[in-house]
Amino acid sequence: MGNTTIDGLKVRSAKKPVPRARKSTGATLDLAKKPVAKAKSKAVKAPSKPTNSRAVAKDFAKQDDGDWSDLLGQMSSEKVVETKPTREMDDFDDDLNELDDASTNDWDDDKVDALEDGKSYDDDWMSDWGGEGDSLLDDGFSFVEEDEQPRRKVRDGNKKAKRSHRKQWGRKIAIIVILLVLVGGLALFLWGDSLISRLTGGRSGLWDTFSAMIADTVPFEEDAQGRTNVLVFGTEGYNMNGDVGDGQHDGSQLTDSIMVISFDQDTKDVALISLPRDLKVPRACYAGKINEVYMCHNDNGNNEQTGAETLARQVGEVLGIDIQYWVHVNWGSLVQIVDNLGGITVTLDEDINDVSYTGAMIQAGVPVTLNGDAASGLARARHGTVGGDFTRGNTQQKIVIAIVQKVLEAQLGWGQAVNLLNILGDNLRTNLAAENFKSGFVMISGFNINNIRQVPLMDYNNNIYYLSTANINDISFVVPALGEGNYDDVQAYIKQMLNSDPTVREGATIAVLNATDAYGVAGTERNRLVEKGYNVINVGDAEAETCQEKYCLFVANDTKPATKAALEQAYGATAQAVHEGLPWTNADIVVVIGAVDEETTE
């Protein structure tokens, strides 16, 4: 490295430093040519502060005829005036100090003072500068005010830092939202999977249900008559085990509620049949009553499926039907279900005055709205009634119908629906599988509540008595009207009532009369009606003037509307009321043949 002499002052040439703004007030430079000020994009207003050596250097650089000796002389003779830093200058100096690192050589205050006094200062920092000082100004170095360009850079840096800070927060919020969605979705899936698993006894999960929903509809299993029969039986307690707070009560596994729901998937006809809990059956193990069967075969509550299947077989043998599915319900949840729905409305067929036992007191034929507690009391009421346990079974059917009606018509909110599912998940078990759920939705869609029929085995209002009571070995039982173990009448009645043809279900009695001169006309017509399932109880003759048409219909009462409508359509005749000109008959409908043709006499 060489030394350069300017008017007798020796200055060692140094390497070019990294350009940086310093708060020094003067410097001794070894430059071969006159400094040329760097062009600025904007005019800088002269600062209103005492002149220092740096300002002198700037002014000198602008002169055309000046030389470095004058510059150095002026710098050496100048009195240094210390400028009091402003708030902005202090902030900027602090920023500069933070940018310093160990690799950046610096002038300290002593070196700056020495140069300002016109002395030479030989230093390693100067030697490191090298011989590139001649090109310092040409390379873009310029003397600038302390609060100009560096402060703008700091502002730009702050803006970038703020933008970066906002981007970081945006990413954090996005990550939080994604995590919440994932956690919520997982929680919803686990809840749904647990719900389906509980309802189906572990046979299916939520994924199975999704698969079933997008697959083809799998119909419910059916019997020979094209109907699906579901056994619904109830035990009662705080939970499915029958707990009452301090253990299980003695009757926690007794099925005091036994009902069959039979439906036709095509016509959506639904029939409800209840069996009395005291019915004497062979599969019971203690007193011999049907409400013991589930308890006798469920291994002390540890094998629900075996107990349910055994009870289903026993009920099927009594009614003469095949049962495809079973549902076990905790009747203790009735309070929660009804309250969640906001109450239900029922209309009973007979008066109930069971205030002393259950608090139920309702007048027949009068709609009454019940909350959960009132509905639970009514479901248990059998005292102060005409039919006792038969009345209780009929009332439980009314409650089921009212619940279904409320669900179909109330348009439940999201909270109510979720709460209802939770209640059912905790208090209902079944052997239904995931593929049955889609069929269930198809069955419910467009369902009319009027399609639900009650099929009583003991109906005091209509004199239907297929069962009776008996005292055997000092124990009160319910037995078939034909005698213990003889269910022939019961099964024939159930077969008729579960027929999908409403005319068959009505069981209207028909008389066929011949008002022509032809022989055997009435008998032929009787055979045709019997083949179609009608119950013809009488065949005879009538006067010719009784019917002037090909066929005439006469109705004794309006209790068989489906049969009346079907015969009117079949014969193309309008039914009339029975009159005195007709021979006496106790049939519900009378068919009179007034004209003969080949079809009639075949």
Tab-separated table of C-alpha atoms in Angstrom, residues 256-259 272-276 378-379 381-382 387-400 454:
chain	number	residue	atom	x	y	z
A	256	ASP	CA	-93.986	-54.297	31.371
A	257	SER	CA	-94.421	-52.709	27.924
A	258	ILE	CA	-94.610	-55.068	24.930
A	259	MET	CA	-95.731	-53.767	21.550
A	272	LEU	CA	-99.800	-51.211	16.555
A	273	ILE	CA	-100.505	-54.279	18.715
A	274	SER	CA	-99.926	-54.417	22.480
A	275	LEU	CA	-99.682	-57.537	24.615
A	276	PRO	CA	-100.576	-57.453	28.313
A	378	LEU	CA	-100.153	-41.786	31.920
A	379	ALA	CA	-97.999	-44.517	30.364
A	381	ALA	CA	-101.698	-45.777	34.602
A	382	ARG	CA	-103.915	-48.885	34.897
A	387	GLY	CA	-109.556	-52.400	30.996
A	388	GLY	CA	-106.741	-52.235	33.534
A	389	ASP	CA	-103.572	-53.464	31.830
A	390	PHE	CA	-105.369	-53.546	28.444
A	391	THR	CA	-106.148	-49.854	28.867
A	392	ARG	CA	-102.510	-49.177	29.712
A	393	GLY	CA	-101.371	-50.859	26.488
A	394	ASN	CA	-103.858	-48.791	24.482
A	395	THR	CA	-102.670	-45.599	26.204
A	396	GLN	CA	-99.019	-46.371	25.469
A	397	GLN	CA	-99.913	-46.689	21.793
A	398	LYS	CA	-101.571	-43.264	21.973
A	399	ILE	CA	-98.386	-41.797	23.436
A	400	VAL	CA	-96.231	-43.344	20.693
A	454	GLN	CA	-104.395	-49.466	16.683
